[in-house]
Amino acid sequence: MAIDTETINAVEKATKDYKYGFVTDIETEFAPKGLSEDIVRYISSKNDEPEWLLEWRLQAYSKWLKMTKEDPKWANIHFPEIDFQDAYYYAAPKTDAEKPKSLDEIDPEILSTYNKLGIPIREQEMLAGIVGSGNVAVDAVFDSVSVATTFKSKLSELGIIFCPISEAVKKHPDLVKKYLGSVVPQTDNFYAALNSAVYSDGSFVYIPKGVRCPMDLSTYFRINAAETGQFERTLIIADKGSFVSYLEGCTAPMRDENQLHGAVVELIALDDAEIKYATVQNWYPGDENGKGGIYNFVTKRGACRGKNSRISWTQVETGSAITWKYPSVLLQGDNSVGEFYSVAISNNKQQADTGTKMIHIGRNTKSTIISKGISAGYGQQTYRGLVRMQAGAENATNFSQCDSLLIGNNCGGHTVPYIDSKNFSAEVAHEATTSKISDEQLFYCQQRGLNPEEAVALIVNGFCKEVLKKLPMEFAVEAQKLLEVSLEGSVG
Amino acid sequence: MTIALEIKDLHVEISDKEILKGVSLNIEHGEMAAIMGPNGAGKSTLASVLAGKEGYTITSGSIKYLGKNLLDMPIDERAAAGVFLAFQYPVEIPGVATSAFVRTALNAQRRHRGESELDGIEFLKLAREKAKELEMSEDFFQREVNVGFSGGEKKRAEIFQMSMLSPTLAILDETDSGLDIDTLKIVAAGINNLRSDKLCGIVITHYQRLLEHLKPDTIHILADGKIVKTGDKSLAILLEEKGYQGIIEAA
Ligand SMILES: Nc1ncnc2c1ncn2[C@@H]1O[C@H](COP(=O)(O)OP(=O)(O)OP(=O)(O)O)[C@@H](O)[C@H]1O
Ligand SMILES: [Mg+2]
């Protein structure tokens, strides 16, 4: 759909300096295939980690071994058994010699996707890993190794720490030790255990007491080396009375082998602090027959640990062959607020099982869930949400709205809300709708001059508006384009 | 005057039932034609087929507009070529602001014609001008397309869209139904504002009142899938007196 030109201009202006800022040389180096205690030690030594962290990883690894049979089977997704011994768990960036020399060497299909998304040439080169192109002013995770960050000095004046978690381990070990695994325990689930054992790197953020982070912090994830599992680890701590908005965005090039992605994100908000976490996820979903594509098994959880704290998750999920993801909030502090705003698209053979958990523990805690699921082609999508009111959650309230939009007759949208209330004063309200894009709507839009794809994109954008408006502007623009590209071929 | 729209012996079926049974109609540049006829005669069907809606089988006949074979063109291409249909039942698009909708449409058409797109400021200027002509409050720019609009508001919004898109073939399907007397006047004035030697209009209506304002050049009576009578505005007056039955029997 058409996006306001002034919006784009404003975004370009706002992000120009932000997106390009440092140069990095990338080389690739693989650990041998498969998973063993040696691989865990290898990753740990590559990152030059202290003993306590190695111990922590090994502990997770031994727990994971015992969990192997507990692979989540309840989700409404179907995929062949993953052979965990047939993947690489560590890949450092490629050498110049291995990298493509120009965009001419890149798969035209990938380039056409970049163009449709309106990604500038410079950034396309960077995404495609062209020699000497790596310029991005965010904490970029190139495969597994985090590369430098630019705004560090500006942020450090305010006492804000924003760096690769591998660096935080060395420079701020007390913070990492105190909070790592404190929201998502090692044994939380199969993939969280795996991540704890083999995570390669990720981002670390600490906002000191009373500080409002003056800019959106972003991480640009991508998956680059073939057959490399990605295990990012993100840890964000907002100290008392602080505020931070964090953006995570992904694009991935085309590939044939299914790739496993098992990130863990932990957020901690102390008294009166607020964390906003937004994701635009656009990993390769596989071709129209479902071949290839990313398996995205992610554990994201925030803890509103302090009173009056707030955590919001906003996500736009258009990519991946399989998505299994439930960003959740533990509402521990009295009067704390948890929010979940989600748009998820399943087109072609994509499968998504996503939702949230709001666990109300403190008094007067409040949560809002707005989920917009869009299914097209043969896509299957399930919203799975849990709202739990613990015995101590006096006067807690939840409002959930789950809407499904179906495009065509071969897709499916499913809503599975679990409600578990142990407190009589708590209120839980759940609304759900399922609708289809009608032929009348498509005709009306086309009669006004939109082509069928623009018509679908416009209607879908309208359907998702409540969520899209929660995104920071630069992300909202990107998300709108993504919706259009993701739904290509869904009509006509 | 030369012929802009030429409909020749058009036969149309919906699920194996013949609805239009040989409609022939010529409209000249600058001509405003009215089509009247009993409920279920096929008026909206004709309008939909002109705009390109799917689900109809054209069993024979042709439609030529400005020398082009309209039946070969996709819906959006017809729109870009100047075809506009004001819907009898305008459709709701939840979550999409009216101004964003019209701007997306206008720019899509302009792109299609190889013209430059309007930026936000140019668009807003034009939209304000048109809203003022139709005595509409600008509040409605931000309202979701047709959602929660009253019947009259929907019809007025259709004419707003039409004046923004400045078509050359405007088909108005019962735009007057549901309008109060004052709104009818405003809407009619809006339509008259668009009249030029470039515009051909097809006005579908059941009532003479709109025609008093629009003063159509020709009036056609469509009954049971065929044009049974063609005349000037006196036909509408005759119709008010005798009803369709009287006229069809006389024909
Ligand atoms: N989708 C459809 N399926 C089956 N029959 C249809 C369909 N659409 C229209 N018809 C039938 O075609 C005939 C003509 O309908 P149409 O809407 O064109 O009439 P009209 O002249 O516009 O009537 P009105 O004055 O009531 O608006 C009617 O008998 C109607 O029931
Ligand atoms: Mg009708």
PDB file of C-alpha atoms in Angstrom, chain A residues 206-458:
ATOM      1  CA  TYR A 206      21.086  -1.650  31.301  1.00  0.00           C
ATOM      2  CA  ILE A 207      19.288   1.630  31.946  1.00  0.00           C
ATOM      3  CA  PRO A 208      20.285   3.210  35.268  1.00  0.00           C
ATOM      4  CA  LYS A 209      17.889   4.629  37.842  1.00  0.00           C
ATOM      5  CA  GLY A 210      15.717   7.478  36.622  1.00  0.00           C
ATOM      6  CA  VAL A 211      17.185   7.587  33.110  1.00  0.00           C
ATOM      7  CA  ARG A 212      15.004   7.822  29.998  1.00  0.00           C
ATOM      8  CA  CYS A 213      16.903   6.313  27.128  1.00  0.00           C
ATOM      9  CA  PRO A 214      16.870   9.119  24.522  1.00  0.00           C
ATOM     10  CA  MET A 215      16.730   6.863  21.455  1.00  0.00           C
ATOM     11  CA  ASP A 216      15.218   3.589  20.357  1.00  0.00           C
ATOM     12  CA  LEU A 217      17.834   0.904  20.727  1.00  0.00           C
ATOM     13  CA  SER A 218      17.907  -1.524  17.857  1.00  0.00           C
ATOM     14  CA  THR A 219      19.497  -4.775  16.943  1.00  0.00           C
ATOM     15  CA  TYR A 220      19.540  -6.001  13.403  1.00  0.00           C
ATOM     16  CA  PHE A 221      19.537  -9.745  13.400  1.00  0.00           C
ATOM     17  CA  ARG A 222      20.171 -11.841  10.396  1.00  0.00           C
ATOM     18  CA  ILE A 223      21.103 -15.344   9.626  1.00  0.00           C
ATOM     19  CA  ASN A 224      23.971 -15.603   7.238  1.00  0.00           C
ATOM     20  CA  ALA A 225      25.911 -18.819   7.232  1.00  0.00           C
ATOM     21  CA  ALA A 226      24.025 -21.835   5.905  1.00  0.00           C
ATOM     22  CA  GLU A 227      22.933 -24.482   8.386  1.00  0.00           C
ATOM     23  CA  THR A 228      23.912 -22.493  11.435  1.00  0.00           C
ATOM     24  CA  GLY A 229      21.542 -22.507  14.321  1.00  0.00           C
ATOM     25  CA  GLN A 230      21.125 -19.082  15.782  1.00  0.00           C
ATOM     26  CA  PHE A 231      20.999 -18.833  19.520  1.00  0.00           C
ATOM     27  CA  GLU A 232      20.822 -15.237  20.569  1.00  0.00           C
ATOM     28  CA  ARG A 233      20.584 -14.170  24.140  1.00  0.00           C
ATOM     29  CA  THR A 234      19.194 -10.768  25.014  1.00  0.00           C
ATOM     30  CA  LEU A 235      19.055  -9.298  28.475  1.00  0.00           C
ATOM     31  CA  ILE A 236      17.483  -5.918  29.199  1.00  0.00           C
ATOM     32  CA  ILE A 237      17.344  -4.380  32.643  1.00  0.00           C
ATOM     33  CA  ALA A 238      15.469  -1.165  33.372  1.00  0.00           C
ATOM     34  CA  ASP A 239      16.413   0.066  36.818  1.00  0.00           C
ATOM     35  CA  LYS A 240      14.016   2.052  39.023  1.00  0.00           C
ATOM     36  CA  GLY A 241      12.166   4.832  37.249  1.00  0.00           C
ATOM     37  CA  SER A 242      13.891   4.310  33.912  1.00  0.00           C
ATOM     38  CA  PHE A 243      12.529   3.914  30.398  1.00  0.00           C
ATOM     39  CA  VAL A 244      13.749   2.188  27.268  1.00  0.00           C
ATOM     40  CA  SER A 245      12.318   1.337  23.873  1.00  0.00           C
ATOM     41  CA  TYR A 246      14.036  -1.517  22.095  1.00  0.00           C
ATOM     42  CA  LEU A 247      13.611  -2.601  18.485  1.00  0.00           C
ATOM     43  CA  GLU A 248      14.528  -5.905  16.989  1.00  0.00           C
ATOM     44  CA  GLY A 249      14.269  -6.525  13.258  1.00  0.00           C
ATOM     45  CA  CYS A 250      15.277  -9.359  11.030  1.00  0.00           C
ATOM     46  CA  THR A 251      15.670 -10.280   7.387  1.00  0.00           C
ATOM     47  CA  ALA A 252      17.151 -13.455   6.069  1.00  0.00           C
ATOM     48  CA  PRO A 253      18.278 -14.525   2.654  1.00  0.00           C
ATOM     49  CA  MET A 254      16.792 -17.463   0.787  1.00  0.00           C
ATOM     50  CA  ARG A 255      18.024 -20.917   1.669  1.00  0.00           C
ATOM     51  CA  ASP A 256      17.114 -24.567   1.274  1.00  0.00           C
ATOM     52  CA  GLU A 257      17.838 -26.201   4.596  1.00  0.00           C
ATOM     53  CA  ASN A 258      15.539 -25.518   7.481  1.00  0.00           C
ATOM     54  CA  GLN A 259      17.290 -23.511  10.078  1.00  0.00           C
ATOM     55  CA  LEU A 260      16.674 -23.518  13.740  1.00  0.00           C
ATOM     56  CA  HIS A 261      16.509 -20.285  15.627  1.00  0.00           C
ATOM     57  CA  GLY A 262      16.184 -20.477  19.372  1.00  0.00           C
ATOM     58  CA  ALA A 263      16.613 -17.075  20.955  1.00  0.00           C
ATOM     59  CA  VAL A 264      15.998 -16.195  24.560  1.00  0.00           C
ATOM     60  CA  VAL A 265      15.055 -12.658  25.548  1.00  0.00           C
ATOM     61  CA  GLU A 266      14.770 -11.621  29.174  1.00  0.00           C
ATOM     62  CA  LEU A 267      13.433  -8.255  30.320  1.00  0.00           C
ATOM     63  CA  ILE A 268      13.501  -6.939  33.852  1.00  0.00           C
ATOM     64  CA  ALA A 269      11.645  -3.792  34.920  1.00  0.00           C
ATOM     65  CA  LEU A 270      12.202  -2.569  38.465  1.00  0.00           C
ATOM     66  CA  ASP A 271      10.007  -0.072  40.373  1.00  0.00           C
ATOM     67  CA  ASP A 272       8.342   2.527  38.134  1.00  0.00           C
ATOM     68  CA  ALA A 273      10.390   1.431  35.122  1.00  0.00           C
ATOM     69  CA  GLU A 274       9.089   0.831  31.614  1.00  0.00           C
ATOM     70  CA  ILE A 275      10.366  -1.373  28.783  1.00  0.00           C
ATOM     71  CA  LYS A 276       8.892  -1.352  25.307  1.00  0.00           C
ATOM     72  CA  TYR A 277      10.109  -4.161  23.117  1.00  0.00           C
ATOM     73  CA  ALA A 278       9.139  -4.189  19.443  1.00  0.00           C
ATOM     74  CA  THR A 279       9.970  -6.859  16.882  1.00  0.00           C
ATOM     75  CA  VAL A 280       9.540  -7.003  13.158  1.00  0.00           C
ATOM     76  CA  GLN A 281      10.384 -10.548  12.204  1.00  0.00           C
ATOM     77  CA  ASN A 282      10.822 -11.394   8.544  1.00  0.00           C
ATOM     78  CA  TRP A 283      12.876 -14.511   8.273  1.00  0.00           C
ATOM     79  CA  TYR A 284      12.765 -16.619   5.186  1.00  0.00           C
ATOM     80  CA  PRO A 285       9.447 -18.481   5.366  1.00  0.00           C
ATOM     81  CA  GLY A 286      10.269 -21.140   2.804  1.00  0.00           C
ATOM     82  CA  ASP A 287       8.975 -21.213  -0.757  1.00  0.00           C
ATOM     83  CA  GLU A 288       5.313 -21.575  -1.706  1.00  0.00           C
ATOM     84  CA  ASN A 289       5.603 -25.334  -1.274  1.00  0.00           C
ATOM     85  CA  GLY A 290       6.950 -25.001   2.209  1.00  0.00           C
ATOM     86  CA  LYS A 291      10.514 -25.950   1.311  1.00  0.00           C
ATOM     87  CA  GLY A 292      13.256 -24.290   3.317  1.00  0.00           C
ATOM     88  CA  GLY A 293      12.611 -21.549   5.781  1.00  0.00           C
ATOM     89  CA  ILE A 294      13.486 -20.810   9.357  1.00  0.00           C
ATOM     90  CA  TYR A 295      12.224 -22.639  12.426  1.00  0.00           C
ATOM     91  CA  ASN A 296      11.710 -19.927  14.961  1.00  0.00           C
ATOM     92  CA  PHE A 297      11.413 -21.345  18.489  1.00  0.00           C
ATOM     93  CA  VAL A 298      11.869 -18.396  20.769  1.00  0.00           C
ATOM     94  CA  THR A 299      11.421 -17.754  24.451  1.00  0.00           C
ATOM     95  CA  LYS A 300      10.714 -14.128  25.326  1.00  0.00           C
ATOM     96  CA  ARG A 301       9.679 -13.135  28.781  1.00  0.00           C
ATOM     97  CA  GLY A 302       9.604  -9.991  30.825  1.00  0.00           C
ATOM     98  CA  ALA A 303       9.367  -9.580  34.559  1.00  0.00           C
ATOM     99  CA  CYS A 304       7.620  -6.520  35.970  1.00  0.00           C
ATOM    100  CA  ARG A 305       9.532  -6.967  39.173  1.00  0.00           C
ATOM    101  CA  GLY A 306       8.967  -3.568  40.705  1.00  0.00           C
ATOM    102  CA  LYS A 307       5.786  -1.748  41.656  1.00  0.00           C
ATOM    103  CA  ASN A 308       4.191   0.390  38.930  1.00  0.00           C
ATOM    104  CA  SER A 309       6.467  -1.112  36.306  1.00  0.00           C
ATOM    105  CA  ARG A 310       5.395  -1.697  32.691  1.00  0.00           C
ATOM    106  CA  ILE A 311       6.463  -4.032  29.948  1.00  0.00           C
ATOM    107  CA  SER A 312       4.998  -4.113  26.470  1.00  0.00           C
ATOM    108  CA  TRP A 313       5.710  -6.535  23.661  1.00  0.00           C
ATOM    109  CA  THR A 314       4.786  -5.486  20.155  1.00  0.00           C
ATOM    110  CA  GLN A 315       5.478  -7.898  17.360  1.00  0.00           C
ATOM    111  CA  VAL A 316       4.946  -8.143  13.640  1.00  0.00           C
ATOM    112  CA  GLU A 317       5.630 -11.709  12.610  1.00  0.00           C
ATOM    113  CA  THR A 318       5.631 -12.276   8.880  1.00  0.00           C
ATOM    114  CA  GLY A 319       8.503 -14.669   8.360  1.00  0.00           C
ATOM    115  CA  SER A 320       9.729 -18.135   9.293  1.00  0.00           C
ATOM    116  CA  ALA A 321       8.427 -21.487   8.145  1.00  0.00           C
ATOM    117  CA  ILE A 322       7.447 -22.282  11.692  1.00  0.00           C
ATOM    118  CA  THR A 323       6.982 -19.838  14.544  1.00  0.00           C
ATOM    119  CA  TRP A 324       6.626 -20.938  18.120  1.00  0.00           C
ATOM    120  CA  LYS A 325       6.709 -17.904  20.310  1.00  0.00           C
ATOM    121  CA  TYR A 326       4.909 -16.537  23.368  1.00  0.00           C
ATOM    122  CA  PRO A 327       6.329 -13.257  24.655  1.00  0.00           C
ATOM    123  CA  SER A 328       5.094 -13.140  28.209  1.00  0.00           C
ATOM    124  CA  VAL A 329       4.991 -10.897  31.231  1.00  0.00           C
ATOM    125  CA  LEU A 330       5.275 -11.819  34.897  1.00  0.00           C
ATOM    126  CA  LEU A 331       3.362  -9.122  36.745  1.00  0.00           C
ATOM    127  CA  GLN A 332       5.051  -9.338  40.124  1.00  0.00           C
ATOM    128  CA  GLY A 333       5.073  -5.732  41.319  1.00  0.00           C
ATOM    129  CA  ASP A 334       1.824  -4.188  42.559  1.00  0.00           C
ATOM    130  CA  ASN A 335       0.133  -1.974  39.948  1.00  0.00           C
ATOM    131  CA  SER A 336       2.379  -3.286  37.207  1.00  0.00           C
ATOM    132  CA  VAL A 337       1.160  -3.380  33.602  1.00  0.00           C
ATOM    133  CA  GLY A 338       1.830  -5.934  30.865  1.00  0.00           C
ATOM    134  CA  GLU A 339       0.888  -5.489  27.230  1.00  0.00           C
ATOM    135  CA  PHE A 340       1.072  -7.701  24.163  1.00  0.00           C
ATOM    136  CA  TYR A 341       0.314  -6.384  20.696  1.00  0.00           C
ATOM    137  CA  SER A 342       0.796  -8.813  17.869  1.00  0.00           C
ATOM    138  CA  VAL A 343       0.331  -9.131  14.143  1.00  0.00           C
ATOM    139  CA  ALA A 344       1.197 -12.499  12.678  1.00  0.00           C
ATOM    140  CA  ILE A 345       0.896 -13.631   9.093  1.00  0.00           C
ATOM    141  CA  SER A 346       0.910 -17.201   7.844  1.00  0.00           C
ATOM    142  CA  ASN A 347       0.937 -17.457   4.057  1.00  0.00           C
ATOM    143  CA  ASN A 348       1.644 -20.370   1.709  1.00  0.00           C
ATOM    144  CA  LYS A 349       2.719 -23.271   3.956  1.00  0.00           C
ATOM    145  CA  GLN A 350       3.759 -21.202   6.963  1.00  0.00           C
ATOM    146  CA  GLN A 351       2.761 -22.344  10.432  1.00  0.00           C
ATOM    147  CA  ALA A 352       2.595 -20.103  13.439  1.00  0.00           C
ATOM    148  CA  ASP A 353       1.659 -20.930  16.986  1.00  0.00           C
ATOM    149  CA  THR A 354       2.050 -17.733  18.905  1.00  0.00           C
ATOM    150  CA  GLY A 355       0.500 -15.761  21.694  1.00  0.00           C
ATOM    151  CA  THR A 356       1.381 -14.623  25.144  1.00  0.00           C
ATOM    152  CA  LYS A 357       1.206 -15.407  28.816  1.00  0.00           C
ATOM    153  CA  MET A 358       0.225 -12.832  31.376  1.00  0.00           C
ATOM    154  CA  ILE A 359       0.917 -14.069  34.877  1.00  0.00           C
ATOM    155  CA  HIS A 360      -0.668 -11.761  37.448  1.00  0.00           C
ATOM    156  CA  ILE A 361       1.014 -12.051  40.811  1.00  0.00           C
ATOM    157  CA  GLY A 362       0.880  -8.578  42.366  1.00  0.00           C
ATOM    158  CA  ARG A 363      -2.150  -6.532  43.353  1.00  0.00           C
ATOM    159  CA  ASN A 364      -3.922  -4.211  40.891  1.00  0.00           C
ATOM    160  CA  THR A 365      -1.905  -5.596  38.031  1.00  0.00           C
ATOM    161  CA  LYS A 366      -3.264  -5.023  34.595  1.00  0.00           C
ATOM    162  CA  SER A 367      -2.700  -6.685  31.236  1.00  0.00           C
ATOM    163  CA  THR A 368      -3.873  -6.084  27.690  1.00  0.00           C
ATOM    164  CA  ILE A 369      -3.604  -8.535  24.817  1.00  0.00           C
ATOM    165  CA  ILE A 370      -4.373  -7.501  21.255  1.00  0.00           C
ATOM    166  CA  SER A 371      -3.643 -10.208  18.727  1.00  0.00           C
ATOM    167  CA  LYS A 372      -4.276  -9.980  14.997  1.00  0.00           C
ATOM    168  CA  GLY A 373      -3.705 -13.166  13.075  1.00  0.00           C
ATOM    169  CA  ILE A 374      -3.808 -13.285   9.296  1.00  0.00           C
ATOM    170  CA  SER A 375      -3.842 -16.556   7.401  1.00  0.00           C
ATOM    171  CA  ALA A 376      -3.599 -16.891   3.645  1.00  0.00           C
ATOM    172  CA  GLY A 377      -2.751 -19.630   1.156  1.00  0.00           C
ATOM    173  CA  TYR A 378      -2.358 -22.851   3.126  1.00  0.00           C
ATOM    174  CA  GLY A 379      -1.114 -20.992   6.197  1.00  0.00           C
ATOM    175  CA  GLN A 380      -2.103 -22.240   9.621  1.00  0.00           C
ATOM    176  CA  GLN A 381      -2.136 -20.012  12.608  1.00  0.00           C
ATOM    177  CA  THR A 382      -2.952 -20.516  16.238  1.00  0.00           C
ATOM    178  CA  TYR A 383      -3.252 -17.882  18.903  1.00  0.00           C
ATOM    179  CA  ARG A 384      -2.423 -19.522  22.201  1.00  0.00           C
ATOM    180  CA  GLY A 385      -2.673 -17.355  25.258  1.00  0.00           C
ATOM    181  CA  LEU A 386      -2.668 -17.852  28.972  1.00  0.00           C
ATOM    182  CA  VAL A 387      -3.976 -15.381  31.509  1.00  0.00           C
ATOM    183  CA  ARG A 388      -3.321 -16.483  35.072  1.00  0.00           C
ATOM    184  CA  MET A 389      -4.531 -14.666  38.162  1.00  0.00           C
ATOM    185  CA  GLN A 390      -2.585 -15.871  41.166  1.00  0.00           C
ATOM    186  CA  ALA A 391      -4.205 -15.912  44.590  1.00  0.00           C
ATOM    187  CA  GLY A 392      -2.516 -12.638  45.563  1.00  0.00           C
ATOM    188  CA  ALA A 393      -3.577 -10.750  42.424  1.00  0.00           C
ATOM    189  CA  GLU A 394      -6.230  -8.615  44.139  1.00  0.00           C
ATOM    190  CA  ASN A 395      -8.242  -6.507  41.686  1.00  0.00           C
ATOM    191  CA  ALA A 396      -6.113  -7.552  38.762  1.00  0.00           C
ATOM    192  CA  THR A 397      -7.626  -7.080  35.315  1.00  0.00           C
ATOM    193  CA  ASN A 398      -6.999  -8.472  31.878  1.00  0.00           C
ATOM    194  CA  PHE A 399      -8.487  -7.598  28.541  1.00  0.00           C
ATOM    195  CA  SER A 400      -7.841  -9.820  25.541  1.00  0.00           C
ATOM    196  CA  GLN A 401      -8.896  -9.256  21.964  1.00  0.00           C
ATOM    197  CA  CYS A 402      -7.961 -11.906  19.419  1.00  0.00           C
ATOM    198  CA  ASP A 403      -8.982 -11.357  15.845  1.00  0.00           C
ATOM    199  CA  SER A 404      -8.337 -13.677  12.940  1.00  0.00           C
ATOM    200  CA  LEU A 405      -8.538 -12.706   9.311  1.00  0.00           C
ATOM    201  CA  LEU A 406      -8.689 -15.395   6.663  1.00  0.00           C
ATOM    202  CA  ILE A 407      -7.773 -14.845   3.032  1.00  0.00           C
ATOM    203  CA  GLY A 408      -8.952 -17.667   0.772  1.00  0.00           C
ATOM    204  CA  ASN A 409     -10.449 -21.030   1.671  1.00  0.00           C
ATOM    205  CA  ASN A 410      -7.447 -23.215   2.395  1.00  0.00           C
ATOM    206  CA  CYS A 411      -5.991 -21.512   5.445  1.00  0.00           C
ATOM    207  CA  GLY A 412      -6.848 -21.740   9.086  1.00  0.00           C
ATOM    208  CA  GLY A 413      -7.021 -19.487  12.101  1.00  0.00           C
ATOM    209  CA  HIS A 414      -7.412 -20.924  15.591  1.00  0.00           C
ATOM    210  CA  THR A 415      -7.777 -19.260  18.970  1.00  0.00           C
ATOM    211  CA  VAL A 416      -6.893 -21.096  22.151  1.00  0.00           C
ATOM    212  CA  PRO A 417      -7.234 -18.891  25.212  1.00  0.00           C
ATOM    213  CA  TYR A 418      -6.463 -20.418  28.592  1.00  0.00           C
ATOM    214  CA  ILE A 419      -7.769 -18.584  31.613  1.00  0.00           C
ATOM    215  CA  ASP A 420      -6.798 -19.618  35.113  1.00  0.00           C
ATOM    216  CA  SER A 421      -8.049 -17.429  37.937  1.00  0.00           C
ATOM    217  CA  LYS A 422      -7.364 -18.078  41.592  1.00  0.00           C
ATOM    218  CA  ASN A 423      -8.597 -14.724  42.795  1.00  0.00           C
ATOM    219  CA  PHE A 424     -12.268 -13.744  42.875  1.00  0.00           C
ATOM    220  CA  SER A 425     -11.633 -10.027  42.686  1.00  0.00           C
ATOM    221  CA  ALA A 426      -9.696 -10.412  39.427  1.00  0.00           C
ATOM    222  CA  GLU A 427     -11.407  -9.717  36.122  1.00  0.00           C
ATOM    223  CA  VAL A 428     -10.654 -11.388  32.832  1.00  0.00           C
ATOM    224  CA  ALA A 429     -12.334 -10.344  29.590  1.00  0.00           C
ATOM    225  CA  HIS A 430     -11.762 -12.160  26.338  1.00  0.00           C
ATOM    226  CA  GLU A 431     -13.123 -11.252  22.916  1.00  0.00           C
ATOM    227  CA  ALA A 432     -12.446 -13.076  19.698  1.00  0.00           C
ATOM    228  CA  THR A 433     -13.544 -12.601  16.106  1.00  0.00           C
ATOM    229  CA  THR A 434     -12.873 -14.369  12.839  1.00  0.00           C
ATOM    230  CA  SER A 435     -13.490 -12.650   9.548  1.00  0.00           C
ATOM    231  CA  LYS A 436     -12.711 -13.064   5.903  1.00  0.00           C
ATOM    232  CA  ILE A 437     -11.722 -10.475   3.380  1.00  0.00           C
ATOM    233  CA  SER A 438     -14.927 -10.246   1.385  1.00  0.00           C
ATOM    234  CA  ASP A 439     -15.154 -10.166  -2.390  1.00  0.00           C
ATOM    235  CA  GLU A 440     -17.150  -6.958  -1.972  1.00  0.00           C
ATOM    236  CA  GLN A 441     -14.250  -5.298  -0.142  1.00  0.00           C
ATOM    237  CA  LEU A 442     -11.770  -6.410  -2.778  1.00  0.00           C
ATOM    238  CA  PHE A 443     -14.038  -5.204  -5.568  1.00  0.00           C
ATOM    239  CA  TYR A 444     -14.586  -1.865  -3.867  1.00  0.00           C
ATOM    240  CA  CYS A 445     -10.855  -1.220  -3.448  1.00  0.00           C
ATOM    241  CA  GLN A 446     -10.050  -2.313  -6.977  1.00  0.00           C
ATOM    242  CA  GLN A 447     -12.851  -0.193  -8.375  1.00  0.00           C
ATOM    243  CA  ARG A 448     -11.068   2.768  -6.807  1.00  0.00           C
ATOM    244  CA  GLY A 449      -7.853   1.859  -8.628  1.00  0.00           C
ATOM    245  CA  LEU A 450      -5.927  -0.515  -6.355  1.00  0.00           C
ATOM    246  CA  ASN A 451      -4.576  -3.722  -7.839  1.00  0.00           C
ATOM    247  CA  PRO A 452      -5.586  -6.934  -6.055  1.00  0.00           C
ATOM    248  CA  GLU A 453      -2.404  -7.083  -3.982  1.00  0.00           C
ATOM    249  CA  GLU A 454      -2.630  -3.453  -2.944  1.00  0.00           C
ATOM    250  CA  ALA A 455      -6.255  -4.059  -2.031  1.00  0.00           C
ATOM    251  CA  VAL A 456      -5.389  -6.977   0.239  1.00  0.00           C
ATOM    252  CA  ALA A 457      -2.531  -5.033   1.825  1.00  0.00           C
ATOM    253  CA  LEU A 458      -4.790  -2.081   2.515  1.00  0.00           C
TER     254      LEU A 458
END
